[in-house]
Amino acid sequence: MTAAMYLLLLVALVCANLPFVSVRWFGIKRLPEKRFAHHLPELLAGFAFVALLAYLLEAQGGSVHRQHWQFYVAVACLYLVFAFPGFVLRYFWRGRNRE
């Protein structure tokens, strides 16, 4: 693996967990209570950013290969797996420690 791939994986891991760690919506507006409906647009925006970065890195390395829908479903599931530690921290760990 090249350094660009490691960088892409690190950015994907950070972008997937950032919505669950931050109390601000998109890092701008502070919300009194951030619900799951607030996390979904942030997750989608992070996924779009990571996908764009991956496309740019692939284009820089050579020709971009055409992908089918199965590839995008697999990548979206991998992104959700990357988001699981932040989800657990937000909804399971912090919720249990509040009581």
Short mmCIF file of N, CA and C in Angstrom, two decimals:
data_model
loop_
_atom_site.label_atom_id
_atom_site.label_comp_id
_atom_site.label_asym_id
_atom_site.label_seq_id
_atom_site.Cartn_x
_atom_site.Cartn_y
_atom_site.Cartn_z
N MET A 1 0.84 -1.19 0.00
CA MET A 1 0.00 0.00 0.00
C MET A 1 0.88 1.24 0.00
N THR A 2 0.40 2.24 -0.67
CA THR A 2 1.15 3.48 -0.76
C THR A 2 0.75 4.42 0.38
N ALA A 3 1.48 5.50 0.49
CA ALA A 3 1.18 6.49 1.52
C ALA A 3 -0.18 7.13 1.29
N ALA A 4 -0.58 7.28 0.04
CA ALA A 4 -1.89 7.87 -0.26
C ALA A 4 -3.02 6.98 0.24
N MET A 5 -2.84 5.68 0.16
CA MET A 5 -3.87 4.76 0.67
C MET A 5 -3.98 4.83 2.19
N TYR A 6 -2.83 4.90 2.85
CA TYR A 6 -2.86 5.03 4.31
C TYR A 6 -3.51 6.35 4.72
N LEU A 7 -3.20 7.40 3.99
CA LEU A 7 -3.81 8.70 4.27
C LEU A 7 -5.32 8.65 4.06
N LEU A 8 -5.76 8.00 3.00
CA LEU A 8 -7.18 7.87 2.71
C LEU A 8 -7.90 7.08 3.81
N LEU A 9 -7.31 5.99 4.27
CA LEU A 9 -7.91 5.21 5.35
C LEU A 9 -7.99 6.01 6.65
N LEU A 10 -6.96 6.79 6.94
CA LEU A 10 -6.97 7.62 8.14
C LEU A 10 -8.04 8.71 8.05
N VAL A 11 -8.14 9.35 6.91
CA VAL A 11 -9.17 10.38 6.71
C VAL A 11 -10.57 9.77 6.80
N ALA A 12 -10.76 8.58 6.24
CA ALA A 12 -12.06 7.91 6.32
C ALA A 12 -12.41 7.57 7.76
N LEU A 13 -11.45 7.10 8.52
CA LEU A 13 -11.70 6.76 9.92
C LEU A 13 -12.06 7.99 10.74
N VAL A 14 -11.36 9.09 10.51
CA VAL A 14 -11.65 10.33 11.24
C VAL A 14 -13.00 10.90 10.81
N CYS A 15 -13.27 10.94 9.52
CA CYS A 15 -14.54 11.50 9.03
C CYS A 15 -15.74 10.67 9.46
N ALA A 16 -15.56 9.37 9.59
CA ALA A 16 -16.66 8.51 10.00
C ALA A 16 -17.00 8.69 11.48
N ASN A 17 -16.02 8.98 12.30
CA ASN A 17 -16.24 9.10 13.74
C ASN A 17 -16.49 10.53 14.20
N LEU A 18 -16.12 11.50 13.42
CA LEU A 18 -16.26 12.90 13.82
C LEU A 18 -17.69 13.32 14.15
N PRO A 19 -18.72 12.88 13.42
CA PRO A 19 -20.08 13.29 13.78
C PRO A 19 -20.50 12.84 15.17
N PHE A 20 -19.98 11.72 15.63
CA PHE A 20 -20.39 11.19 16.93
C PHE A 20 -19.59 11.78 18.08
N VAL A 21 -18.42 12.32 17.80
CA VAL A 21 -17.57 12.87 18.85
C VAL A 21 -17.89 14.34 19.09
N SER A 22 -18.19 15.07 18.05
CA SER A 22 -18.44 16.51 18.14
C SER A 22 -19.88 16.79 18.59
N VAL A 23 -20.05 17.84 19.39
CA VAL A 23 -21.40 18.26 19.80
C VAL A 23 -21.93 19.36 18.88
N ARG A 24 -21.13 19.79 17.94
CA ARG A 24 -21.55 20.82 17.00
C ARG A 24 -22.02 20.17 15.71
N TRP A 25 -23.04 20.78 15.10
CA TRP A 25 -23.57 20.27 13.85
C TRP A 25 -22.70 20.79 12.72
N PHE A 26 -22.05 19.90 12.00
CA PHE A 26 -21.07 20.22 10.95
C PHE A 26 -19.94 21.10 11.47
N GLY A 27 -19.69 21.06 12.76
CA GLY A 27 -18.61 21.83 13.36
C GLY A 27 -18.90 23.31 13.47
N ILE A 28 -20.12 23.74 13.20
CA ILE A 28 -20.46 25.16 13.19
C ILE A 28 -21.41 25.52 14.32
N LYS A 29 -22.58 24.91 14.30
CA LYS A 29 -23.64 25.30 15.23
C LYS A 29 -23.70 24.33 16.41
N ARG A 30 -23.63 24.89 17.60
CA ARG A 30 -23.72 24.07 18.81
C ARG A 30 -25.19 23.76 19.09
N LEU A 31 -25.48 22.48 19.27
CA LEU A 31 -26.84 22.03 19.54
C LEU A 31 -26.96 21.62 21.00
N PRO A 32 -28.11 21.88 21.63
CA PRO A 32 -28.28 21.45 23.02
C PRO A 32 -28.23 19.93 23.16
N GLU A 33 -28.85 19.23 22.22
CA GLU A 33 -28.78 17.77 22.20
C GLU A 33 -28.74 17.32 20.75
N LYS A 34 -27.71 16.61 20.42
CA LYS A 34 -27.52 16.16 19.04
C LYS A 34 -28.11 14.76 18.90
N ARG A 35 -29.13 14.63 18.08
CA ARG A 35 -29.82 13.36 17.90
C ARG A 35 -29.26 12.62 16.69
N PHE A 36 -29.74 11.39 16.50
CA PHE A 36 -29.24 10.57 15.40
C PHE A 36 -29.57 11.20 14.05
N ALA A 37 -30.68 11.92 13.95
CA ALA A 37 -31.03 12.59 12.69
C ALA A 37 -30.03 13.69 12.34
N HIS A 38 -29.33 14.22 13.32
CA HIS A 38 -28.29 15.21 13.03
C HIS A 38 -27.00 14.53 12.54
N HIS A 39 -26.81 13.29 12.95
CA HIS A 39 -25.59 12.58 12.56
C HIS A 39 -25.62 12.09 11.11
N LEU A 40 -26.81 11.76 10.61
CA LEU A 40 -26.90 11.20 9.25
C LEU A 40 -26.39 12.14 8.16
N PRO A 41 -26.79 13.43 8.14
CA PRO A 41 -26.23 14.30 7.09
C PRO A 41 -24.72 14.47 7.22
N GLU A 42 -24.23 14.47 8.47
CA GLU A 42 -22.78 14.59 8.66
C GLU A 42 -22.06 13.34 8.14
N LEU A 43 -22.65 12.17 8.38
CA LEU A 43 -22.06 10.94 7.86
C LEU A 43 -22.05 10.93 6.34
N LEU A 44 -23.15 11.36 5.74
CA LEU A 44 -23.22 11.40 4.28
C LEU A 44 -22.24 12.40 3.69
N ALA A 45 -22.10 13.55 4.33
CA ALA A 45 -21.13 14.55 3.86
C ALA A 45 -19.71 14.03 4.00
N GLY A 46 -19.42 13.35 5.10
CA GLY A 46 -18.09 12.76 5.28
C GLY A 46 -17.81 11.68 4.25
N PHE A 47 -18.83 10.86 3.96
CA PHE A 47 -18.67 9.82 2.95
C PHE A 47 -18.41 10.44 1.58
N ALA A 48 -19.14 11.50 1.25
CA ALA A 48 -18.94 12.18 -0.04
C ALA A 48 -17.53 12.78 -0.12
N PHE A 49 -17.06 13.34 0.99
CA PHE A 49 -15.70 13.91 1.01
C PHE A 49 -14.65 12.83 0.80
N VAL A 50 -14.80 11.71 1.49
CA VAL A 50 -13.84 10.60 1.35
C VAL A 50 -13.90 10.02 -0.06
N ALA A 51 -15.09 9.90 -0.62
CA ALA A 51 -15.22 9.38 -1.99
C ALA A 51 -14.56 10.31 -3.00
N LEU A 52 -14.74 11.61 -2.82
CA LEU A 52 -14.10 12.58 -3.71
C LEU A 52 -12.58 12.53 -3.57
N LEU A 53 -12.10 12.42 -2.33
CA LEU A 53 -10.66 12.31 -2.12
C LEU A 53 -10.10 11.04 -2.76
N ALA A 54 -10.82 9.93 -2.64
CA ALA A 54 -10.38 8.68 -3.25
C ALA A 54 -10.36 8.79 -4.77
N TYR A 55 -11.37 9.44 -5.32
CA TYR A 55 -11.41 9.64 -6.78
C TYR A 55 -10.22 10.48 -7.24
N LEU A 56 -9.93 11.56 -6.51
CA LEU A 56 -8.80 12.42 -6.89
C LEU A 56 -7.48 11.70 -6.77
N LEU A 57 -7.30 10.90 -5.73
CA LEU A 57 -6.06 10.15 -5.57
C LEU A 57 -5.91 9.09 -6.65
N GLU A 58 -7.02 8.46 -7.04
CA GLU A 58 -6.95 7.47 -8.11
C GLU A 58 -6.67 8.13 -9.45
N ALA A 59 -7.25 9.30 -9.68
CA ALA A 59 -7.01 10.02 -10.94
C ALA A 59 -5.57 10.49 -11.01
N GLN A 60 -5.00 10.85 -9.88
CA GLN A 60 -3.60 11.29 -9.87
C GLN A 60 -2.65 10.13 -10.18
N GLY A 61 -3.04 8.93 -9.76
CA GLY A 61 -2.18 7.77 -9.98
C GLY A 61 -2.30 7.17 -11.37
N GLY A 62 -3.32 7.50 -12.10
CA GLY A 62 -3.51 6.93 -13.44
C GLY A 62 -4.95 7.05 -13.86
N SER A 63 -5.40 6.09 -14.64
CA SER A 63 -6.77 6.16 -15.13
C SER A 63 -7.74 5.67 -14.04
N VAL A 64 -8.91 6.27 -14.03
CA VAL A 64 -9.93 5.92 -13.06
C VAL A 64 -10.75 4.76 -13.62
N HIS A 65 -10.86 3.70 -12.83
CA HIS A 65 -11.62 2.52 -13.27
C HIS A 65 -13.09 2.71 -12.96
N ARG A 66 -13.93 2.29 -13.90
CA ARG A 66 -15.38 2.38 -13.71
C ARG A 66 -15.81 1.31 -12.73
N GLN A 67 -16.66 1.68 -11.77
CA GLN A 67 -17.15 0.75 -10.75
C GLN A 67 -18.66 0.57 -10.90
N HIS A 68 -19.14 -0.57 -10.46
CA HIS A 68 -20.57 -0.86 -10.48
C HIS A 68 -21.15 -0.66 -9.09
N TRP A 69 -22.46 -0.84 -8.96
CA TRP A 69 -23.15 -0.54 -7.71
C TRP A 69 -22.66 -1.42 -6.56
N GLN A 70 -22.19 -2.62 -6.82
CA GLN A 70 -21.72 -3.50 -5.75
C GLN A 70 -20.51 -2.90 -5.03
N PHE A 71 -19.65 -2.24 -5.77
CA PHE A 71 -18.49 -1.60 -5.17
C PHE A 71 -18.91 -0.50 -4.21
N TYR A 72 -19.86 0.32 -4.61
CA TYR A 72 -20.29 1.43 -3.77
C TYR A 72 -21.03 0.95 -2.52
N VAL A 73 -21.78 -0.14 -2.63
CA VAL A 73 -22.45 -0.71 -1.46
C VAL A 73 -21.41 -1.24 -0.48
N ALA A 74 -20.39 -1.92 -0.99
CA ALA A 74 -19.34 -2.45 -0.12
C ALA A 74 -18.56 -1.33 0.57
N VAL A 75 -18.27 -0.26 -0.16
CA VAL A 75 -17.54 0.86 0.42
C VAL A 75 -18.40 1.59 1.46
N ALA A 76 -19.69 1.73 1.20
CA ALA A 76 -20.58 2.37 2.19
C ALA A 76 -20.66 1.53 3.46
N CYS A 77 -20.71 0.22 3.32
CA CYS A 77 -20.73 -0.65 4.51
C CYS A 77 -19.41 -0.56 5.27
N LEU A 78 -18.30 -0.49 4.57
CA LEU A 78 -17.01 -0.33 5.23
C LEU A 78 -16.94 1.00 5.96
N TYR A 79 -17.50 2.04 5.38
CA TYR A 79 -17.52 3.35 6.03
C TYR A 79 -18.36 3.29 7.31
N LEU A 80 -19.48 2.57 7.28
CA LEU A 80 -20.29 2.41 8.49
C LEU A 80 -19.56 1.59 9.55
N VAL A 81 -18.77 0.63 9.14
CA VAL A 81 -17.95 -0.11 10.10
C VAL A 81 -16.90 0.81 10.73
N PHE A 82 -16.33 1.69 9.94
CA PHE A 82 -15.39 2.67 10.48
C PHE A 82 -16.07 3.58 11.50
N ALA A 83 -17.36 3.87 11.31
CA ALA A 83 -18.09 4.77 12.21
C ALA A 83 -18.55 4.08 13.49
N PHE A 84 -18.42 2.77 13.58
CA PHE A 84 -18.94 2.05 14.73
C PHE A 84 -18.30 2.46 16.07
N PRO A 85 -16.98 2.68 16.16
CA PRO A 85 -16.43 3.11 17.46
C PRO A 85 -17.02 4.42 17.96
N GLY A 86 -17.21 5.39 17.08
CA GLY A 86 -17.82 6.65 17.48
C GLY A 86 -19.28 6.48 17.89
N PHE A 87 -20.00 5.60 17.19
CA PHE A 87 -21.39 5.32 17.53
C PHE A 87 -21.49 4.69 18.91
N VAL A 88 -20.62 3.74 19.20
CA VAL A 88 -20.61 3.09 20.51
C VAL A 88 -20.27 4.11 21.60
N LEU A 89 -19.29 4.94 21.35
CA LEU A 89 -18.91 5.96 22.32
C LEU A 89 -20.07 6.91 22.61
N ARG A 90 -20.77 7.32 21.58
CA ARG A 90 -21.85 8.30 21.74
C ARG A 90 -23.10 7.72 22.38
N TYR A 91 -23.55 6.57 21.89
CA TYR A 91 -24.85 6.06 22.31
C TYR A 91 -24.79 5.00 23.40
N PHE A 92 -23.73 4.23 23.49
CA PHE A 92 -23.69 3.16 24.49
C PHE A 92 -22.83 3.55 25.70
N TRP A 93 -21.63 4.04 25.46
CA TRP A 93 -20.71 4.29 26.54
C TRP A 93 -21.09 5.54 27.33
N ARG A 94 -21.27 6.65 26.66
CA ARG A 94 -21.64 7.90 27.36
C ARG A 94 -23.02 7.82 27.98
N GLY A 95 -23.95 7.16 27.32
CA GLY A 95 -25.29 7.01 27.86
C GLY A 95 -25.31 6.20 29.14
N ARG A 96 -24.49 5.18 29.22
CA ARG A 96 -24.42 4.35 30.41
C ARG A 96 -23.72 5.08 31.55
N ASN A 97 -22.73 5.90 31.25
CA ASN A 97 -21.98 6.59 32.29
C ASN A 97 -22.69 7.82 32.83
N ARG A 98 -23.76 8.28 32.18
CA ARG A 98 -24.51 9.43 32.66
C ARG A 98 -25.27 9.11 33.94
N GLU A 99 -25.72 7.89 34.07
CA GLU A 99 -26.56 7.51 35.22
C GLU A 99 -25.75 7.29 36.47
#
